[in-house]
PDB file of C-alpha atoms in Angstrom:
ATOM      1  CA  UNK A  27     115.135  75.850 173.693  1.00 36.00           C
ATOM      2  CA  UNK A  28     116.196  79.144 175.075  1.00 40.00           C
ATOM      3  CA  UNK A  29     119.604  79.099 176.504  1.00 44.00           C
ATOM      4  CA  UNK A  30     119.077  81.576 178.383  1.00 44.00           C
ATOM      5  CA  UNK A  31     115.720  80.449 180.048  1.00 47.00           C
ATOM      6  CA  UNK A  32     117.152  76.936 180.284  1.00 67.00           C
ATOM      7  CA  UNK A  33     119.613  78.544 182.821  1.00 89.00           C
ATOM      8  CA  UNK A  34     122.653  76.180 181.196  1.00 95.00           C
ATOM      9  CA  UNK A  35     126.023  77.940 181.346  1.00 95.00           C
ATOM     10  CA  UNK A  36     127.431  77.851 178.140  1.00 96.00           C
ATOM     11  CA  UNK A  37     130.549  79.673 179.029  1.00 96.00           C
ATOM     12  CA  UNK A  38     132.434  76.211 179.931  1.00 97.00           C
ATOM     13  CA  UNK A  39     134.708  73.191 178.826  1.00 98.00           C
ATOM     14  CA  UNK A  40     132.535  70.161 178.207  1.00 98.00           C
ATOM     15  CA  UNK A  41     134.311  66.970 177.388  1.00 98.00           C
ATOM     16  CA  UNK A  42     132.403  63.905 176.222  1.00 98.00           C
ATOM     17  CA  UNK A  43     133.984  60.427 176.155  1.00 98.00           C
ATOM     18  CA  UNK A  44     132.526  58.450 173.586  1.00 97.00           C
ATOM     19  CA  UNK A  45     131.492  59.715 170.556  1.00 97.00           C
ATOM     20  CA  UNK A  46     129.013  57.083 169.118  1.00 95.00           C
ATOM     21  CA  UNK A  47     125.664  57.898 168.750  1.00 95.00           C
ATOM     22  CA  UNK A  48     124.325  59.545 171.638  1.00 96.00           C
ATOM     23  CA  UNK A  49     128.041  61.289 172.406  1.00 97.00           C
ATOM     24  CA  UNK A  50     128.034  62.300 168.978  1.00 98.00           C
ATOM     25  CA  UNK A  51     124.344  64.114 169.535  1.00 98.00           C
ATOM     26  CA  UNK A  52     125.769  65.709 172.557  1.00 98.00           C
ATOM     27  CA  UNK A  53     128.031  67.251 170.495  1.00 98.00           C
ATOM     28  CA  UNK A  54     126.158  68.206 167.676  1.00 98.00           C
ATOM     29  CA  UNK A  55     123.699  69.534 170.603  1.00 98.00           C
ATOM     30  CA  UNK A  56     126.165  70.952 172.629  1.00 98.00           C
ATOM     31  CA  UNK A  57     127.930  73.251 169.603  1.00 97.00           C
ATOM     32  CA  UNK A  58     123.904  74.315 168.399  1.00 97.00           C
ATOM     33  CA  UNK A  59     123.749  76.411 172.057  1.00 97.00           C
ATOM     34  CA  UNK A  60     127.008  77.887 171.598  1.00 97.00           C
ATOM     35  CA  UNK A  61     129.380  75.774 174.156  1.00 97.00           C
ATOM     36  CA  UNK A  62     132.391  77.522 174.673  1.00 95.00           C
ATOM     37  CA  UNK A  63     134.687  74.624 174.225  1.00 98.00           C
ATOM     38  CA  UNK A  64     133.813  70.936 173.490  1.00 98.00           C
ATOM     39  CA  UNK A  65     136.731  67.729 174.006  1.00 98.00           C
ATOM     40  CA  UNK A  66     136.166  64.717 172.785  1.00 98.00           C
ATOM     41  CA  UNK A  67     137.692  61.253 173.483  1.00 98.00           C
ATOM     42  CA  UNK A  68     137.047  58.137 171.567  1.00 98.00           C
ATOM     43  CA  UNK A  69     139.627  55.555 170.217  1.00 97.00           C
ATOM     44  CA  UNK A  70     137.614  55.914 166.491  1.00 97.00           C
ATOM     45  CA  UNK A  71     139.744  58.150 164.929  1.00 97.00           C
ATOM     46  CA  UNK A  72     137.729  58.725 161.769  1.00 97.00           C
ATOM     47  CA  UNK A  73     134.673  59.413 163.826  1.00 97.00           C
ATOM     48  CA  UNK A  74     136.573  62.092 166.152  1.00 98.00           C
ATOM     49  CA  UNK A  75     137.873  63.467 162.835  1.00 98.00           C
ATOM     50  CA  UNK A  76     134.655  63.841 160.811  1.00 97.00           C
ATOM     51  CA  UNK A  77     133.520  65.718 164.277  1.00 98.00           C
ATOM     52  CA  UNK A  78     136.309  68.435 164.379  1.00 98.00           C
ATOM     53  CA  UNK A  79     135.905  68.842 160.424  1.00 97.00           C
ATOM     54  CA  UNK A  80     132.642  69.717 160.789  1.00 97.00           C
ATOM     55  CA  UNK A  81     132.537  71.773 163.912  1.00 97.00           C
ATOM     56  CA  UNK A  82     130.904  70.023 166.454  1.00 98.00           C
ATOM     57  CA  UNK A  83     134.460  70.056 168.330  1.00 98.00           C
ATOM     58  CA  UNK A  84     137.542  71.284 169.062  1.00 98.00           C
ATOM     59  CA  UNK A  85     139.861  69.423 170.819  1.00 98.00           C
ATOM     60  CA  UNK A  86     140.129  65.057 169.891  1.00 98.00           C
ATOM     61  CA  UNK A  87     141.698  62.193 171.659  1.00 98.00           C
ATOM     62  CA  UNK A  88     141.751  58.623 171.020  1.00 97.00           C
ATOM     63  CA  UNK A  89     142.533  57.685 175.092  1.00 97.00           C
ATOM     64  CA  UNK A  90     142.367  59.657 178.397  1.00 96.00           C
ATOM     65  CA  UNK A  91     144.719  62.876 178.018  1.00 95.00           C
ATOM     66  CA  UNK A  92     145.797  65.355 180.492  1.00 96.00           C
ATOM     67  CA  UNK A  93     143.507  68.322 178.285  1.00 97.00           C
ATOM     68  CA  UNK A  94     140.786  66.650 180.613  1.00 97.00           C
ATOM     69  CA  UNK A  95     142.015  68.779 183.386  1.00 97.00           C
ATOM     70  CA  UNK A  96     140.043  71.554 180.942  1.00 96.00           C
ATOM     71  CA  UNK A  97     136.293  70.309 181.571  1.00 97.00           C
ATOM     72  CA  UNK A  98     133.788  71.901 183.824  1.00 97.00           C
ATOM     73  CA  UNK A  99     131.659  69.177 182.935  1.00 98.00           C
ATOM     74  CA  UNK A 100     132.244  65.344 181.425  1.00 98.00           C
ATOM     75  CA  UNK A 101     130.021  63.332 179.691  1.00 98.00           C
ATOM     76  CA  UNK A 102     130.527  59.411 179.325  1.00 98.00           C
ATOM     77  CA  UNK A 103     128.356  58.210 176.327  1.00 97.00           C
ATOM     78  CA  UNK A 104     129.927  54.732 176.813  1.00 95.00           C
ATOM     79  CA  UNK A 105     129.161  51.060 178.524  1.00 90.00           C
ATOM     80  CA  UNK A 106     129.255  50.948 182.237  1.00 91.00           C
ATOM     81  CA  UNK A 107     131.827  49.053 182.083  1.00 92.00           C
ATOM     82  CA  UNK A 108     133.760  50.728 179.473  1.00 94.00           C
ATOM     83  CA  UNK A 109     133.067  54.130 182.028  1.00 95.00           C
ATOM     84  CA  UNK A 110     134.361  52.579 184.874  1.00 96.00           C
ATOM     85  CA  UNK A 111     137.492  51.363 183.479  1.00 96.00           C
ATOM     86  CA  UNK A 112     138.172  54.566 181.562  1.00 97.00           C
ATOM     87  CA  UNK A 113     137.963  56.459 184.869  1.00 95.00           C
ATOM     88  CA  UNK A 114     140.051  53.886 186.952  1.00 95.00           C
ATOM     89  CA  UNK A 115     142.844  54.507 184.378  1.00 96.00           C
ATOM     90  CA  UNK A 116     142.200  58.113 184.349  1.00 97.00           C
ATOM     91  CA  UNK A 117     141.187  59.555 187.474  1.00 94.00           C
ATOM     92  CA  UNK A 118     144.267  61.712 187.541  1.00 95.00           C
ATOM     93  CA  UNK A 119     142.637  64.331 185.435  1.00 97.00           C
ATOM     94  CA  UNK A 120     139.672  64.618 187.268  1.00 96.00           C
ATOM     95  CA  UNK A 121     140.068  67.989 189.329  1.00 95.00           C
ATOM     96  CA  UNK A 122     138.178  69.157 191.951  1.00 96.00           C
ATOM     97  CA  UNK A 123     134.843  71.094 190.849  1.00 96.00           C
ATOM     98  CA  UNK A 124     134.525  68.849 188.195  1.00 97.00           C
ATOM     99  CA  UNK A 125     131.182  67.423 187.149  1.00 98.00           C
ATOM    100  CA  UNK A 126     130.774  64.226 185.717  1.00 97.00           C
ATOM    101  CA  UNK A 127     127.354  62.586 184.156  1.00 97.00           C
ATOM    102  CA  UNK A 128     126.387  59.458 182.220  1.00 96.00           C
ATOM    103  CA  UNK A 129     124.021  58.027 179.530  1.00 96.00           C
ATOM    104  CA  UNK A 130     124.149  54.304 181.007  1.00 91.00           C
ATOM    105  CA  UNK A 131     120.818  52.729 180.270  1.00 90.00           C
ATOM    106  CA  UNK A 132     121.294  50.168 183.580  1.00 90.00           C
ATOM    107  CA  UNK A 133     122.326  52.108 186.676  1.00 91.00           C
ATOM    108  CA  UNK A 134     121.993  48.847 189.163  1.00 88.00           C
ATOM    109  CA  UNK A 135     125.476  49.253 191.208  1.00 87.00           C
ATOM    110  CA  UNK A 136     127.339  51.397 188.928  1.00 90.00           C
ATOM    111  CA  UNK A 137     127.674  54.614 191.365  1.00 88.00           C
ATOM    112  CA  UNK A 138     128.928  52.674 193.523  1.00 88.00           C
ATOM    113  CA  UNK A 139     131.923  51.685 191.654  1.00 92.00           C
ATOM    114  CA  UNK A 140     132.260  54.677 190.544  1.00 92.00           C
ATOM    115  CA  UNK A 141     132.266  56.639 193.594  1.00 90.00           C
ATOM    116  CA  UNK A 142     135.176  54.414 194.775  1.00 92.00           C
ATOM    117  CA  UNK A 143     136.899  55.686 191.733  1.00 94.00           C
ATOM    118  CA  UNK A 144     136.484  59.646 192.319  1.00 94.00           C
ATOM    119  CA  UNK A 145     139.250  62.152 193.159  1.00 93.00           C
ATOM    120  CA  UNK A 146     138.440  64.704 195.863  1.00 94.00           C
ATOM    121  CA  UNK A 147     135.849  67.244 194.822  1.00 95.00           C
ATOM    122  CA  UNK A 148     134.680  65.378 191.727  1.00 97.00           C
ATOM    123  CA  UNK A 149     131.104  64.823 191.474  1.00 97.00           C
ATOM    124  CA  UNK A 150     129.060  62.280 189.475  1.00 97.00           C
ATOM    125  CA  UNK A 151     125.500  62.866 188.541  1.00 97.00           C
ATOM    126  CA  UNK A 152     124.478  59.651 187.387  1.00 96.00           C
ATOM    127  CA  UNK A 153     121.844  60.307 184.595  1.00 97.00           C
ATOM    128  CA  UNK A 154     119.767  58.708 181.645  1.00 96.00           C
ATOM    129  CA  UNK A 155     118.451  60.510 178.213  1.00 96.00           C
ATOM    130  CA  UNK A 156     115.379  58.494 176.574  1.00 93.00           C
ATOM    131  CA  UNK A 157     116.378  59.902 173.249  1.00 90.00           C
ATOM    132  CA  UNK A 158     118.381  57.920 170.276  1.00 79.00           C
ATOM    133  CA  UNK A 159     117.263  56.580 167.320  1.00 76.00           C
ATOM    134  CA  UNK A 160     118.291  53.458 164.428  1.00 74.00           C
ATOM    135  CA  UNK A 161     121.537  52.898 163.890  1.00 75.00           C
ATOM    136  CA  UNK A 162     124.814  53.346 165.825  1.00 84.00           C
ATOM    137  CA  UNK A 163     128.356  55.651 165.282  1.00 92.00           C
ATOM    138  CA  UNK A 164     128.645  59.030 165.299  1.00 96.00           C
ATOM    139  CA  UNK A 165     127.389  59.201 161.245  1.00 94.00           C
ATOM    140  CA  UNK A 166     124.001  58.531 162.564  1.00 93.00           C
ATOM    141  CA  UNK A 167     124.363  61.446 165.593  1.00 95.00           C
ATOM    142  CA  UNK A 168     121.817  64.594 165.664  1.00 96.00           C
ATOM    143  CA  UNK A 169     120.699  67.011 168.310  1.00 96.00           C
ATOM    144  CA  UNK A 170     117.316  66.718 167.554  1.00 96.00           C
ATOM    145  CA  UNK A 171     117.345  63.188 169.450  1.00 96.00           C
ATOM    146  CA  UNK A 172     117.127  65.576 172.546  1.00 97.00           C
ATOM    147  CA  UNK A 173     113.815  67.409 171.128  1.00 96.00           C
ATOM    148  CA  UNK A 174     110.818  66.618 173.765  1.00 94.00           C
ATOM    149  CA  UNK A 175     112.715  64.003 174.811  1.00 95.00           C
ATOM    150  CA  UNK A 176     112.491  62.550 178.826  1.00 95.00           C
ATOM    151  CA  UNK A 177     115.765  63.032 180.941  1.00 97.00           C
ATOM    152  CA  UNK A 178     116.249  60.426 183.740  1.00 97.00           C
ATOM    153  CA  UNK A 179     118.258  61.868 186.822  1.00 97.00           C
ATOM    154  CA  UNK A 180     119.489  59.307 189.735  1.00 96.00           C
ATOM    155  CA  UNK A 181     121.597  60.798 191.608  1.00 95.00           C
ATOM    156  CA  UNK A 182     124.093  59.685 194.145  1.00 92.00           C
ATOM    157  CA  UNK A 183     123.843  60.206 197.936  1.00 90.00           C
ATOM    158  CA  UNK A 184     126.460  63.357 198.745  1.00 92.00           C
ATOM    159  CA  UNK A 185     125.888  64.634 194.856  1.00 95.00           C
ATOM    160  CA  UNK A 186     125.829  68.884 195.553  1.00 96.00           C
ATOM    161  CA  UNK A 187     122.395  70.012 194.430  1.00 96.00           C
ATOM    162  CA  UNK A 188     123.653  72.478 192.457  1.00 97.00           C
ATOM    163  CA  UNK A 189     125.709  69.732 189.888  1.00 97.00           C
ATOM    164  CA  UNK A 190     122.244  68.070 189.690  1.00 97.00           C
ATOM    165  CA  UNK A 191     120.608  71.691 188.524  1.00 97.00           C
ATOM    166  CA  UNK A 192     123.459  72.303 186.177  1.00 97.00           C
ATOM    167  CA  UNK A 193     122.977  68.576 184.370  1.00 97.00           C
ATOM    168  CA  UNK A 194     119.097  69.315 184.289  1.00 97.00           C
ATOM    169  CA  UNK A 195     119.847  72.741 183.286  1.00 97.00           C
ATOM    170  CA  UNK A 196     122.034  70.947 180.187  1.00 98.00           C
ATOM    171  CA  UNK A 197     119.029  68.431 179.645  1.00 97.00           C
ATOM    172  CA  UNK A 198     116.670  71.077 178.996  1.00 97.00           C
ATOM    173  CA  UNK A 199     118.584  73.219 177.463  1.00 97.00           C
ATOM    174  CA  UNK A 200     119.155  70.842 174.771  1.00 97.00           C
ATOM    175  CA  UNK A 201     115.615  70.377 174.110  1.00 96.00           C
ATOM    176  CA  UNK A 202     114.349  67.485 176.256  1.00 96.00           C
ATOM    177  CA  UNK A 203     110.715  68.425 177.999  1.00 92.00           C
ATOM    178  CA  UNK A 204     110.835  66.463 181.026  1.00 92.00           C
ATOM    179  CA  UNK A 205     113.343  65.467 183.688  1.00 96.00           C
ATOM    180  CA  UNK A 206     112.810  63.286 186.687  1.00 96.00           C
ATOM    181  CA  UNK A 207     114.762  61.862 189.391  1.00 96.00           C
ATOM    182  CA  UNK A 208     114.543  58.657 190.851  1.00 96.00           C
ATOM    183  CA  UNK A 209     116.655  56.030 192.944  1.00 94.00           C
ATOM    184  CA  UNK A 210     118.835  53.130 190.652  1.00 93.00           C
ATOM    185  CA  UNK A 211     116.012  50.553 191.646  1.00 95.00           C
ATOM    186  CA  UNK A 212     113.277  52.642 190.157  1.00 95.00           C
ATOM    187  CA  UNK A 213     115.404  53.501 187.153  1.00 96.00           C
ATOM    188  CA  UNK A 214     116.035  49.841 185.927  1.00 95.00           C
ATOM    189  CA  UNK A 215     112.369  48.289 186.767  1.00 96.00           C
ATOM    190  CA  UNK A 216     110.652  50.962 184.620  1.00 96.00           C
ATOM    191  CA  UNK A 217     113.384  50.966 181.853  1.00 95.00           C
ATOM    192  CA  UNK A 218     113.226  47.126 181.810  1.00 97.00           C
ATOM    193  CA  UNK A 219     109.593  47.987 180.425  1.00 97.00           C
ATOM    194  CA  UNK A 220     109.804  50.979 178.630  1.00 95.00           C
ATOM    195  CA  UNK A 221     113.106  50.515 176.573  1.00 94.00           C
ATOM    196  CA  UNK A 222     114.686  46.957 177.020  1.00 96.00           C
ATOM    197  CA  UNK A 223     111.217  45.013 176.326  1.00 98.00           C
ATOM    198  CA  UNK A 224     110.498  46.608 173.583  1.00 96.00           C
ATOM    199  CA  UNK A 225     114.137  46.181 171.689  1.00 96.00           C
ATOM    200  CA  UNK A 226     113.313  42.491 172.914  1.00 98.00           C
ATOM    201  CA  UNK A 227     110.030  42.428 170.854  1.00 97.00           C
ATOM    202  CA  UNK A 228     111.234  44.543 168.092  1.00 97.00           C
ATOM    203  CA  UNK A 229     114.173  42.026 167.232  1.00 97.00           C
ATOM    204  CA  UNK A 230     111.872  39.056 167.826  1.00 97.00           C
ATOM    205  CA  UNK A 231     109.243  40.285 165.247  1.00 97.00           C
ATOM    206  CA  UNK A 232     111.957  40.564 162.464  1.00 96.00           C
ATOM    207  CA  UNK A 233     113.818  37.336 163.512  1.00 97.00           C
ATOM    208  CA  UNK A 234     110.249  35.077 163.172  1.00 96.00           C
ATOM    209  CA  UNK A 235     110.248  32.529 160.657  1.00 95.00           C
ATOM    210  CA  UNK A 236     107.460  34.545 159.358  1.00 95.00           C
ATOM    211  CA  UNK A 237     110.393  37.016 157.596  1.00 95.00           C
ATOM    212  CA  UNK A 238     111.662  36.058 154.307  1.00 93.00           C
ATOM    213  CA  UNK A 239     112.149  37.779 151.001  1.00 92.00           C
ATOM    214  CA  UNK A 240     108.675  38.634 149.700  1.00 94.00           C
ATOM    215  CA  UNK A 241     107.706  40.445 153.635  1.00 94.00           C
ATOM    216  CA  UNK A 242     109.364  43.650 152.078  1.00 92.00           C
ATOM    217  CA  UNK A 243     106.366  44.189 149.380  1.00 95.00           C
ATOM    218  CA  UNK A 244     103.519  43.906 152.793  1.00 96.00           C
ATOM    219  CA  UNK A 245     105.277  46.425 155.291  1.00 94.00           C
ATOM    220  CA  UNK A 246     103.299  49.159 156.142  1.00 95.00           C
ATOM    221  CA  UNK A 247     103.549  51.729 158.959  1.00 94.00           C
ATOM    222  CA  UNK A 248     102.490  49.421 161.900  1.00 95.00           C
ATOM    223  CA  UNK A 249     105.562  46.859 161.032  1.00 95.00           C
ATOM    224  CA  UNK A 250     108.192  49.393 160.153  1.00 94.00           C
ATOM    225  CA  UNK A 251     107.450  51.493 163.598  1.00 93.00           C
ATOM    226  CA  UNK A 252     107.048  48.254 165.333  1.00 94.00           C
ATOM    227  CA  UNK A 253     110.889  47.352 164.302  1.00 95.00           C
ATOM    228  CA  UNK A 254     112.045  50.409 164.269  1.00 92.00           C
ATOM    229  CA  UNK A 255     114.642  49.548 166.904  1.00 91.00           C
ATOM    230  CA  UNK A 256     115.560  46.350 165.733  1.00 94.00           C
ATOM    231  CA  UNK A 257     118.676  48.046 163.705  1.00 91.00           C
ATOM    232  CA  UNK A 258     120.238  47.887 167.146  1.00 89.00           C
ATOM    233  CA  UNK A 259     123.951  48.120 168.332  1.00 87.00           C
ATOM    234  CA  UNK A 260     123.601  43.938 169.373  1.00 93.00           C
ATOM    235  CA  UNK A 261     126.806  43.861 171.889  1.00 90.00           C
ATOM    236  CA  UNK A 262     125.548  47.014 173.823  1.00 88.00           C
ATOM    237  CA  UNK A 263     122.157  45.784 174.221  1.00 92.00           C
ATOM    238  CA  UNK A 264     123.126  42.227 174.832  1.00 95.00           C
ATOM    239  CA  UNK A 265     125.130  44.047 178.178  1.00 91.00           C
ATOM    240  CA  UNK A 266     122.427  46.367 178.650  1.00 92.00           C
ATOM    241  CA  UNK A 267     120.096  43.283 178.807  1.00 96.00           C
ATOM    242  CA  UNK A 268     122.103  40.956 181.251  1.00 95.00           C
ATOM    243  CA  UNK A 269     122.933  43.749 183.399  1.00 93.00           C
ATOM    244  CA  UNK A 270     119.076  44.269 184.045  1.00 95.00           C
ATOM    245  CA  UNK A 271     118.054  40.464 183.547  1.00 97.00           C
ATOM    246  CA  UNK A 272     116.032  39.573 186.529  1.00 97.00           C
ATOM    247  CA  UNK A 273     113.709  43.120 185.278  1.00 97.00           C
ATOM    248  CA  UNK A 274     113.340  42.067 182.161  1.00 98.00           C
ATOM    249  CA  UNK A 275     112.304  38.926 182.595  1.00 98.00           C
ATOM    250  CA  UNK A 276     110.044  40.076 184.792  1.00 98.00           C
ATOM    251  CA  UNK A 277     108.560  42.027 181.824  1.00 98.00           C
ATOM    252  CA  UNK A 278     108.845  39.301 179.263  1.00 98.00           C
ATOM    253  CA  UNK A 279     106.971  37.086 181.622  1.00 98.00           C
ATOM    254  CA  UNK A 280     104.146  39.847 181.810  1.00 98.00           C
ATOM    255  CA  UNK A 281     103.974  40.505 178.236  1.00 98.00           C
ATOM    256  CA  UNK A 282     103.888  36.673 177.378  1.00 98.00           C
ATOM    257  CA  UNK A 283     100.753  36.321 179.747  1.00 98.00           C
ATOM    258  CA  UNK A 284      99.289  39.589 178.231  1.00 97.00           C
ATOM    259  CA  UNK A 285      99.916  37.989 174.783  1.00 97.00           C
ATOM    260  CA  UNK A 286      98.594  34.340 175.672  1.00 98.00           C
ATOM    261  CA  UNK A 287      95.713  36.114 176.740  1.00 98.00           C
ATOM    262  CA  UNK A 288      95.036  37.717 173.365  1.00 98.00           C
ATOM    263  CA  UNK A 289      95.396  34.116 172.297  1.00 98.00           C
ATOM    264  CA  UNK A 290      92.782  32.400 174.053  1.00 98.00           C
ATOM    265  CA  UNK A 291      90.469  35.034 173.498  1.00 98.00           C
ATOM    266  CA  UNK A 292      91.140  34.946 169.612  1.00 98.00           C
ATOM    267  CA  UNK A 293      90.779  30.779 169.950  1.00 98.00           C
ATOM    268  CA  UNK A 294      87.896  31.190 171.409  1.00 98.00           C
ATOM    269  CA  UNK A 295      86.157  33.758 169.714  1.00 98.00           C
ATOM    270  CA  UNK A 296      85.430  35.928 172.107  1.00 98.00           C
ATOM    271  CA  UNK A 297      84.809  38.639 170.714  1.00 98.00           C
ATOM    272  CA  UNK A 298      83.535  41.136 173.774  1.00 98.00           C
ATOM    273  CA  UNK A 299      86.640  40.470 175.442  1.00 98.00           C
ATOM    274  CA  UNK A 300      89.177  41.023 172.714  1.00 98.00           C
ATOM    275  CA  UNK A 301      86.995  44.293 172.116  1.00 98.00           C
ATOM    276  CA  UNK A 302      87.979  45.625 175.680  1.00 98.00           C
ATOM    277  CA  UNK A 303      91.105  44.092 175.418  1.00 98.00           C
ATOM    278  CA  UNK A 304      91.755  46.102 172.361  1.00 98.00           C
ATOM    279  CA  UNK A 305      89.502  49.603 174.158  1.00 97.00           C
ATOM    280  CA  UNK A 306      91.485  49.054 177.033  1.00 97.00           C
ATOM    281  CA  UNK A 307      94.977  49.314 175.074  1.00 97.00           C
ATOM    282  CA  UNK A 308      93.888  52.652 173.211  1.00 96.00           C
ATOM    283  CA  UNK A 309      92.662  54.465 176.085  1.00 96.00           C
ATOM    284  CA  UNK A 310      95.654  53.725 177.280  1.00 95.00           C
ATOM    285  CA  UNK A 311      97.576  54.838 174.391  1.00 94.00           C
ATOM    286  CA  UNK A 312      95.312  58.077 173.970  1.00 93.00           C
ATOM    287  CA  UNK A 313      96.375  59.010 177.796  1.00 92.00           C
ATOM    288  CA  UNK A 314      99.989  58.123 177.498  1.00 86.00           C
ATOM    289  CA  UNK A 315     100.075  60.524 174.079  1.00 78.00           C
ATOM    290  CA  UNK A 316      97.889  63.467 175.462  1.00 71.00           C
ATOM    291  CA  UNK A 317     100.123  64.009 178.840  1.00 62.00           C
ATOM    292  CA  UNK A 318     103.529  63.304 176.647  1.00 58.00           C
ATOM    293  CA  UNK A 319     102.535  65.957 174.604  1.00 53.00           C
ATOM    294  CA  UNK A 320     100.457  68.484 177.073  1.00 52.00           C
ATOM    295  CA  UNK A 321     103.822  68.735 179.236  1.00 48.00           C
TER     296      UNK A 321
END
């Protein structure tokens, strides 16, 4: 992505608190356009040193420090919860002009604590990147998560327009094609079907009695992209899915019937109707593919 194009101001202190995964891909992101300055904060020392030894910061903490006076902009790559704590105890270095943005997966009634929380002239930009991949920690961190990746904006009521252009600006400067906006409601009804469903089915296809020791020698592609996400972080997801429950149920519900549908047709033999079932699913697919990759 061109930097310049992009219209992302690298010039600028960027902290990021939590430097897992995702935080850690911010980095690695972050330092690839050239940000002036990058903080990070994360009480896993190792992983905050590996990060300065290679580059992809400059300045480490392992708790809220005074150095976050620094940052034009803050990133939280944590739990809600974890967030909202972090800036209760820490709100002091928060100055005004300060932007602050998220990764949280649920948004349900999280601004709102959080706006309870901020200092005079602080603003959050609540916002969502559909990128990650296997695996959790900052070992498993790289800034090509971002690459044609969606970026989910819901922003606050009050937020200035021009801290929602700079986090897009960031988005797409990092490499991600396609940024939207849309209320907290929105957010968590489509991401109950589009993320936390399928983590539900991925861990429920390797946790069937059907897996034991000989399934290794009869994976193909289908199975290993079908888990793929299985290899998840379980107590961030286990929030993530409780925080969103009623949604996702919703979904389960929906794919169950979908599924016992398959069923009867398959018990049945009914063969023109598992036919369109099937037609109907990869003109589906086809469409979804062709305007992901047209944008």
């Amino acid at each position: 992505m061109d930097k310049e194009a992009s219209g992302f101001n690298t010039k600028q202190t960027v902290a990021i608190v939590g430097l897992g995964l995702i935080g850690g891909s911010y980095a690695r992101g972050l330092r690839r356009l050239g940000v002036d300055h990058i903080i990070a904060v994360d009480p896993d020392e190792k992983a905050l040193q590996q990060a300065k030894q290679e580059g992809m910061v400059d300045d480490i903490y392992t708790a809220g420090t005074e150095a976050l006076k620094q940052a034009d902009l803050v990133i939280f790559c944590t739990a809600a919860d974890v967030m909202i704590r972090f800036l209760a105890e820490n709100k002091a270095f928060f100055t005004p002009g300060t932007i602050l943005t998220d990764v949280a997966g649920i948004k349900g009634d999280t601004a709102t604590a959080i706006a309870a929380l901020l200092p005079e002239g602080v603003d959050f930009v609540p916002g969502h990147p559909m990128a990650g991949r296997e695996g959790r920690g900052y070992a498993m961190a790289s800034a090509d998560i971002f690459n044609g990746a969606n970026y989910i904006l819901v922003p606050m009521e009050g937020n200035d327009e021009e801290h929602i252009l700079a986090v897009k600006n960031m988005a797409r400067a990092l490499g991600c094609s396609h940024v939207v906006r849309v209320t907290p409601e929105d957010h968590d009804r489509f991401i109950a079907y589009t993320s936390s469903l399928p983590h539900v089915l991925a861990t429920a296809l390797v946790n069937s009695e059907s897996m034991n020791t000989l399934t290794k020698y009869f994976v193909a592609g289908s199975f290993r992209d079908g888990t793929r996400v299985a290899d998840i972080n379980a107590p961030l997801w286990t929030k993530l899915f409780l925080s969103n429950k009623d949604n996702l149920l919703y979904e389960i519900d929906r794919f169950s019937a979908a599924l016992q549908s398959f069923s009867t047709m398959l018990a049945e033999e009914d063969t023109k109707g598992m036919t369109r079932f099937l037609q109907q699913a990869a003109m589906r697919r086809r469409e979804l593919v062709h305007e992901t990759h047209s944008r």
